[in-house]
Amino acid sequence: MTTTTAEPRSTEPRTAPATTAELRSADLERRIAQDPAGFRVLTGDRPTGALHLGHYFGSLRNRVRLQDLGVDVIVLIPDYQVITDRDTAERLGEYTDGLLLDYLALGIDPARSTVFTHSAVPALNQLMLPFLSLVSVAELNRNPTVKDEVAHSRQSTVSGLMLTYPVHQAADILSCKGDVVPVGLDQLPHLELTRTIARRFNERYGKLFPEPEALLSAAPLLLGTDGTKMSKSRANSIPLSATADETARLLKGATTDADRHITYDPDTRPNVASLVLLAALCLERDPHEVAAEIGDGGAAALKRTVTDAVNSHLERFRARRAEYAKDLTYVRSVLRAGNERANALAEATLDEVREAMGAFR
Ligand code: ATP
Ligand code: MG
C-alpha cells in the first residue's frame, strides 16, 4: 500500500471561516492520507428513491476516492430505515437495484469494497438493544435532523423507529467499527449521537468502539430545485440516473432569485450559489470564476452552464450504468457477497459486546 502526504482536496474556496466540523474533517483527511489502510468507512443511502447530485457531491465521490486510496469502504443500504417515515417500503427492490447500479457505475469496486443491506444482518439490528439503553429520550427528542425529517415526512405522528433512527445508525456504523463516515451536513447530529454511544459504551464496559468521525465534502449541503436540501423524498432532486434531457428540464425549473447578475454568495444567495457550485464542481473550477463568467447572463445562462456541466460530467457514468443494468444477476450478487461479509463483522462485534457486558451468553 502506498501512502501519501498530499494535502486534503478542497475544490471550494472559502467564503466564510471554516466551522469546527469542517476543521475536524480536514484534520481527519490528513490522517487518512498518512495511513489509508488504518481506516474503515461506513456510510450509506436509504433506498427511498434514486440517488441524486447531493449524494454524489456530498458523499459518493468521497467513498470512491477513499476506496482508491486504500481505505476499507463499507456502503450500507439501510432498508429498515425506509419505514421510519412512511407506512410501507414501497418499491424497495427497485430502489435497491438502482442504488447498486449507481455505486458500481461510479466506481465502487466489489473486490475492494462492501455493499450490504441491514435487514440481511440480524446481529447489527440486535446491537440496537444495548445502544438504546445508553441514550435518553430527551436526547432523542432534541435531534434536529429527526425534527426536520419528521417535518418533511408523509406521516402525521412520529414513529418510535423514527425517534430511534440515530441509534439504529450507531448500530450500523459500530457493527463494523467504522471510524470514517463521509456524510452531508444533515447527518452531523446523528453522527454525534453515534460518538456519544461509543464513548458511553467504552466508559461503562471497557474500550471496544472507535468514535467515528464525519468526513465532509466541498458540497456538504447541496440544495434542490426548490431551494431546500436536495432529498430523494422531496421531489426536488436531480437524480444521477436521469437522462440528459430530464436533467435539463429539472434544472430549468430550479428556483433562483430576482438579481440578474450572477454571483457566488452562499450566505445571501443560497439558490444561485448552489447552482454555481454544482457547475464549478463538475467543471473542477472556482465557483467565483464560474459566476463571474456568467455575469449579467442571468438565470437562463446560469442554468445552461450548469446543465452542460452536469451532463458532460455524468456522461461516462451514464454509459457504465446502462451496461451494468443489462446484468442485474451480477449486480445482485454483489449485494449477496457484501451481506455475507457484513454478517461476519456484525456477529463478531455482537460477541464482543456481550463479552464486554459480561452477560447475555
Ligand atoms: P431521504 O429524503 O429519503 O431522507 P436523502 O436524499 O436525504 O433521502 P439519505 O439517504 O438520507 O438521502 O442520505 C444519504 C447520504 O447522502 C447522507 O450521508 C447524507 O448526508 C447525504 N446527502 C443527502 N442529501 C444531500 C445533499 N443535498 N447534499 C449533501 N449531502 C447529501
Ligand atoms: Mg435523508
PDB file of N, CA and C in Angstrom, residues 10-68:
ATOM      1  N   SER A  10      -9.614  20.152  -1.604  1.00  0.00           N
ATOM      2  CA  SER A  10     -10.760  21.028  -1.413  1.00  0.00           C
ATOM      3  C   SER A  10     -10.915  21.849  -2.672  1.00  0.00           C
ATOM      4  N   THR A  11     -12.056  21.704  -3.332  1.00  0.00           N
ATOM      5  CA  THR A  11     -12.256  22.432  -4.573  1.00  0.00           C
ATOM      6  C   THR A  11     -13.074  23.694  -4.332  1.00  0.00           C
ATOM      7  N   GLU A  12     -13.506  23.873  -3.081  1.00  0.00           N
ATOM      8  CA  GLU A  12     -14.373  25.014  -2.813  1.00  0.00           C
ATOM      9  C   GLU A  12     -13.626  26.112  -2.073  1.00  0.00           C
ATOM     10  N   PRO A  13     -13.492  27.281  -2.664  1.00  0.00           N
ATOM     11  CA  PRO A  13     -12.864  28.354  -1.910  1.00  0.00           C
ATOM     12  C   PRO A  13     -13.773  28.777  -0.769  1.00  0.00           C
ATOM     13  N   ARG A  14     -13.178  29.181   0.321  1.00  0.00           N
ATOM     14  CA  ARG A  14     -13.984  29.525   1.483  1.00  0.00           C
ATOM     15  C   ARG A  14     -14.483  30.957   1.374  1.00  0.00           C
ATOM     16  N   THR A  15     -15.759  31.123   1.676  1.00  0.00           N
ATOM     17  CA  THR A  15     -16.273  32.482   1.742  1.00  0.00           C
ATOM     18  C   THR A  15     -16.507  32.854   3.195  1.00  0.00           C
ATOM     19  N   ALA A  16     -16.495  31.870   4.072  1.00  0.00           N
ATOM     20  CA  ALA A  16     -16.709  32.116   5.500  1.00  0.00           C
ATOM     21  C   ALA A  16     -15.683  31.284   6.248  1.00  0.00           C
ATOM     22  N   PRO A  17     -15.387  31.658   7.524  1.00  0.00           N
ATOM     23  CA  PRO A  17     -14.439  30.852   8.293  1.00  0.00           C
ATOM     24  C   PRO A  17     -14.953  29.412   8.397  1.00  0.00           C
ATOM     25  N   ALA A  18     -14.015  28.471   8.398  1.00  0.00           N
ATOM     26  CA  ALA A  18     -14.413  27.071   8.476  1.00  0.00           C
ATOM     27  C   ALA A  18     -15.082  26.787   9.817  1.00  0.00           C
ATOM     28  N   THR A  19     -16.098  25.947   9.791  1.00  0.00           N
ATOM     29  CA  THR A  19     -16.754  25.559  11.036  1.00  0.00           C
ATOM     30  C   THR A  19     -15.894  24.506  11.737  1.00  0.00           C
ATOM     31  N   THR A  20     -16.230  24.245  13.008  1.00  0.00           N
ATOM     32  CA  THR A  20     -15.499  23.218  13.746  1.00  0.00           C
ATOM     33  C   THR A  20     -15.577  21.887  13.011  1.00  0.00           C
ATOM     34  N   ALA A  21     -16.771  21.556  12.489  1.00  0.00           N
ATOM     35  CA  ALA A  21     -16.936  20.272  11.797  1.00  0.00           C
ATOM     36  C   ALA A  21     -16.035  20.209  10.567  1.00  0.00           C
ATOM     37  N   GLU A  22     -15.919  21.335   9.868  1.00  0.00           N
ATOM     38  CA  GLU A  22     -15.055  21.353   8.682  1.00  0.00           C
ATOM     39  C   GLU A  22     -13.583  21.200   9.064  1.00  0.00           C
ATOM     40  N   LEU A  23     -13.196  21.858  10.147  1.00  0.00           N
ATOM     41  CA  LEU A  23     -11.797  21.748  10.596  1.00  0.00           C
ATOM     42  C   LEU A  23     -11.482  20.315  11.018  1.00  0.00           C
ATOM     43  N   ARG A  24     -12.424  19.706  11.731  1.00  0.00           N
ATOM     44  CA  ARG A  24     -12.212  18.320  12.154  1.00  0.00           C
ATOM     45  C   ARG A  24     -12.132  17.391  10.954  1.00  0.00           C
ATOM     46  N   SER A  25     -12.972  17.674   9.964  1.00  0.00           N
ATOM     47  CA  SER A  25     -12.980  16.846   8.759  1.00  0.00           C
ATOM     48  C   SER A  25     -11.650  16.980   8.005  1.00  0.00           C
ATOM     49  N   ALA A  26     -11.127  18.206   7.934  1.00  0.00           N
ATOM     50  CA  ALA A  26      -9.848  18.423   7.241  1.00  0.00           C
ATOM     51  C   ALA A  26      -8.718  17.701   7.967  1.00  0.00           C
ATOM     52  N   ASP A  27      -8.786  17.706   9.292  1.00  0.00           N
ATOM     53  CA  ASP A  27      -7.753  17.015  10.073  1.00  0.00           C
ATOM     54  C   ASP A  27      -7.855  15.501   9.842  1.00  0.00           C
ATOM     55  N   LEU A  28      -9.076  14.998   9.794  1.00  0.00           N
ATOM     56  CA  LEU A  28      -9.283  13.566   9.532  1.00  0.00           C
ATOM     57  C   LEU A  28      -8.713  13.210   8.154  1.00  0.00           C
ATOM     58  N   GLU A  29      -8.980  14.077   7.198  1.00  0.00           N
ATOM     59  CA  GLU A  29      -8.482  13.845   5.829  1.00  0.00           C
ATOM     60  C   GLU A  29      -6.958  13.712   5.834  1.00  0.00           C
ATOM     61  N   ARG A  30      -6.301  14.532   6.605  1.00  0.00           N
ATOM     62  CA  ARG A  30      -4.831  14.465   6.694  1.00  0.00           C
ATOM     63  C   ARG A  30      -4.376  13.142   7.287  1.00  0.00           C
ATOM     64  N   ARG A  31      -5.069  12.706   8.334  1.00  0.00           N
ATOM     65  CA  ARG A  31      -4.667  11.445   8.977  1.00  0.00           C
ATOM     66  C   ARG A  31      -4.922  10.258   8.050  1.00  0.00           C
ATOM     67  N   ILE A  32      -6.004  10.320   7.286  1.00  0.00           N
ATOM     68  CA  ILE A  32      -6.287   9.224   6.343  1.00  0.00           C
ATOM     69  C   ILE A  32      -5.187   9.152   5.289  1.00  0.00           C
ATOM     70  N   ALA A  33      -4.778  10.320   4.803  1.00  0.00           N
ATOM     71  CA  ALA A  33      -3.746  10.342   3.751  1.00  0.00           C
ATOM     72  C   ALA A  33      -2.450   9.689   4.245  1.00  0.00           C
ATOM     73  N   GLN A  34      -2.194   9.775   5.539  1.00  0.00           N
ATOM     74  CA  GLN A  34      -0.957   9.185   6.073  1.00  0.00           C
ATOM     75  C   GLN A  34      -1.051   7.684   6.247  1.00  0.00           C
ATOM     76  N   ASP A  35      -2.265   7.157   6.460  1.00  0.00           N
ATOM     77  CA  ASP A  35      -2.399   5.721   6.710  1.00  0.00           C
ATOM     78  C   ASP A  35      -3.786   5.233   6.263  1.00  0.00           C
ATOM     79  N   PRO A  36      -4.044   5.221   4.954  1.00  0.00           N
ATOM     80  CA  PRO A  36      -5.389   4.890   4.486  1.00  0.00           C
ATOM     81  C   PRO A  36      -5.866   3.507   4.944  1.00  0.00           C
ATOM     82  N   ALA A  37      -4.947   2.556   5.009  1.00  0.00           N
ATOM     83  CA  ALA A  37      -5.360   1.197   5.368  1.00  0.00           C
ATOM     84  C   ALA A  37      -5.743   1.083   6.842  1.00  0.00           C
ATOM     85  N   GLY A  38      -5.440   2.122   7.613  1.00  0.00           N
ATOM     86  CA  GLY A  38      -5.775   2.101   9.037  1.00  0.00           C
ATOM     87  C   GLY A  38      -7.196   2.584   9.314  1.00  0.00           C
ATOM     88  N   PHE A  39      -7.969   2.885   8.271  1.00  0.00           N
ATOM     89  CA  PHE A  39      -9.315   3.431   8.473  1.00  0.00           C
ATOM     90  C   PHE A  39     -10.373   2.554   7.813  1.00  0.00           C
ATOM     91  N   ARG A  40     -11.577   2.628   8.362  1.00  0.00           N
ATOM     92  CA  ARG A  40     -12.705   1.926   7.736  1.00  0.00           C
ATOM     93  C   ARG A  40     -13.886   2.889   7.607  1.00  0.00           C
ATOM     94  N   VAL A  41     -14.397   2.981   6.393  1.00  0.00           N
ATOM     95  CA  VAL A  41     -15.552   3.838   6.122  1.00  0.00           C
ATOM     96  C   VAL A  41     -16.836   3.043   6.294  1.00  0.00           C
ATOM     97  N   LEU A  42     -17.814   3.636   6.965  1.00  0.00           N
ATOM     98  CA  LEU A  42     -19.175   3.099   6.896  1.00  0.00           C
ATOM     99  C   LEU A  42     -20.105   4.259   6.616  1.00  0.00           C
ATOM    100  N   THR A  43     -20.834   4.141   5.528  1.00  0.00           N
ATOM    101  CA  THR A  43     -21.810   5.171   5.208  1.00  0.00           C
ATOM    102  C   THR A  43     -22.832   4.551   4.274  1.00  0.00           C
ATOM    103  N   GLY A  44     -23.921   5.267   4.002  1.00  0.00           N
ATOM    104  CA  GLY A  44     -24.914   4.658   3.126  1.00  0.00           C
ATOM    105  C   GLY A  44     -26.025   5.605   2.733  1.00  0.00           C
ATOM    106  N   ASP A  45     -27.001   5.043   2.019  1.00  0.00           N
ATOM    107  CA  ASP A  45     -28.108   5.838   1.495  1.00  0.00           C
ATOM    108  C   ASP A  45     -29.397   5.032   1.637  1.00  0.00           C
ATOM    109  N   ARG A  46     -30.426   5.679   2.136  1.00  0.00           N
ATOM    110  CA  ARG A  46     -31.701   4.959   2.274  1.00  0.00           C
ATOM    111  C   ARG A  46     -32.262   4.625   0.895  1.00  0.00           C
ATOM    112  N   PRO A  47     -32.808   3.387   0.729  1.00  0.00           N
ATOM    113  CA  PRO A  47     -33.406   3.055  -0.571  1.00  0.00           C
ATOM    114  C   PRO A  47     -34.822   3.619  -0.676  1.00  0.00           C
ATOM    115  N   THR A  48     -34.908   4.945  -0.639  1.00  0.00           N
ATOM    116  CA  THR A  48     -36.205   5.629  -0.698  1.00  0.00           C
ATOM    117  C   THR A  48     -36.413   6.326  -2.038  1.00  0.00           C
ATOM    118  N   GLY A  49     -35.511   6.114  -2.981  1.00  0.00           N
ATOM    119  CA  GLY A  49     -35.646   6.775  -4.270  1.00  0.00           C
ATOM    120  C   GLY A  49     -34.302   6.741  -4.967  1.00  0.00           C
ATOM    121  N   ALA A  50     -34.212   7.509  -6.046  1.00  0.00           N
ATOM    122  CA  ALA A  50     -32.980   7.487  -6.837  1.00  0.00           C
ATOM    123  C   ALA A  50     -31.928   8.399  -6.220  1.00  0.00           C
ATOM    124  N   LEU A  51     -30.690   7.970  -6.224  1.00  0.00           N
ATOM    125  CA  LEU A  51     -29.605   8.831  -5.730  1.00  0.00           C
ATOM    126  C   LEU A  51     -29.477  10.060  -6.617  1.00  0.00           C
ATOM    127  N   HIS A  52     -29.082  11.169  -5.997  1.00  0.00           N
ATOM    128  CA  HIS A  52     -29.071  12.438  -6.719  1.00  0.00           C
ATOM    129  C   HIS A  52     -27.720  13.133  -6.610  1.00  0.00           C
ATOM    130  N   LEU A  53     -27.649  14.312  -7.195  1.00  0.00           N
ATOM    131  CA  LEU A  53     -26.374  15.040  -7.221  1.00  0.00           C
ATOM    132  C   LEU A  53     -25.905  15.421  -5.817  1.00  0.00           C
ATOM    133  N   GLY A  54     -26.836  15.601  -4.890  1.00  0.00           N
ATOM    134  CA  GLY A  54     -26.461  15.883  -3.499  1.00  0.00           C
ATOM    135  C   GLY A  54     -25.692  14.714  -2.909  1.00  0.00           C
ATOM    136  N   HIS A  55     -26.151  13.498  -3.188  1.00  0.00           N
ATOM    137  CA  HIS A  55     -25.419  12.315  -2.723  1.00  0.00           C
ATOM    138  C   HIS A  55     -24.043  12.252  -3.361  1.00  0.00           C
ATOM    139  N   TYR A  56     -24.046  12.512  -4.653  1.00  0.00           N
ATOM    140  CA  TYR A  56     -22.793  12.373  -5.401  1.00  0.00           C
ATOM    141  C   TYR A  56     -21.725  13.315  -4.847  1.00  0.00           C
ATOM    142  N   PHE A  57     -22.056  14.601  -4.779  1.00  0.00           N
ATOM    143  CA  PHE A  57     -21.033  15.546  -4.325  1.00  0.00           C
ATOM    144  C   PHE A  57     -20.894  15.575  -2.801  1.00  0.00           C
ATOM    145  N   GLY A  58     -21.954  15.156  -2.086  1.00  0.00           N
ATOM    146  CA  GLY A  58     -21.889  15.164  -0.629  1.00  0.00           C
ATOM    147  C   GLY A  58     -21.150  13.972  -0.052  1.00  0.00           C
ATOM    148  N   SER A  59     -21.242  12.814  -0.724  1.00  0.00           N
ATOM    149  CA  SER A  59     -20.693  11.611  -0.087  1.00  0.00           C
ATOM    150  C   SER A  59     -20.135  10.574  -1.066  1.00  0.00           C
ATOM    151  N   LEU A  60     -20.870  10.287  -2.152  1.00  0.00           N
ATOM    152  CA  LEU A  60     -20.476   9.166  -3.031  1.00  0.00           C
ATOM    153  C   LEU A  60     -19.082   9.324  -3.606  1.00  0.00           C
ATOM    154  N   ARG A  61     -18.786  10.536  -4.053  1.00  0.00           N
ATOM    155  CA  ARG A  61     -17.490  10.767  -4.681  1.00  0.00           C
ATOM    156  C   ARG A  61     -16.353  10.530  -3.684  1.00  0.00           C
ATOM    157  N   ASN A  62     -16.590  10.922  -2.447  1.00  0.00           N
ATOM    158  CA  ASN A  62     -15.586  10.688  -1.399  1.00  0.00           C
ATOM    159  C   ASN A  62     -15.387   9.198  -1.143  1.00  0.00           C
ATOM    160  N   ARG A  63     -16.476   8.432  -1.233  1.00  0.00           N
ATOM    161  CA  ARG A  63     -16.332   6.988  -0.978  1.00  0.00           C
ATOM    162  C   ARG A  63     -15.401   6.352  -2.008  1.00  0.00           C
ATOM    163  N   VAL A  64     -15.622   6.692  -3.262  1.00  0.00           N
ATOM    164  CA  VAL A  64     -14.803   6.097  -4.323  1.00  0.00           C
ATOM    165  C   VAL A  64     -13.353   6.554  -4.181  1.00  0.00           C
ATOM    166  N   ARG A  65     -13.181   7.825  -3.859  1.00  0.00           N
ATOM    167  CA  ARG A  65     -11.819   8.353  -3.688  1.00  0.00           C
ATOM    168  C   ARG A  65     -11.114   7.632  -2.533  1.00  0.00           C
ATOM    169  N   LEU A  66     -11.830   7.427  -1.429  1.00  0.00           N
ATOM    170  CA  LEU A  66     -11.219   6.749  -0.279  1.00  0.00           C
ATOM    171  C   LEU A  66     -10.898   5.294  -0.602  1.00  0.00           C
ATOM    172  N   GLN A  67     -11.820   4.641  -1.300  1.00  0.00           N
ATOM    173  CA  GLN A  67     -11.558   3.263  -1.739  1.00  0.00           C
ATOM    174  C   GLN A  67     -10.263   3.221  -2.555  1.00  0.00           C
ATOM    175  N   ASP A  68     -10.130   4.169  -3.471  1.00  0.00           N
ATOM    176  CA  ASP A  68      -8.954   4.174  -4.341  1.00  0.00           C
ATOM    177  C   ASP A  68      -7.674   4.527  -3.583  1.00  0.00           C
TER     178      ASP A  68
END
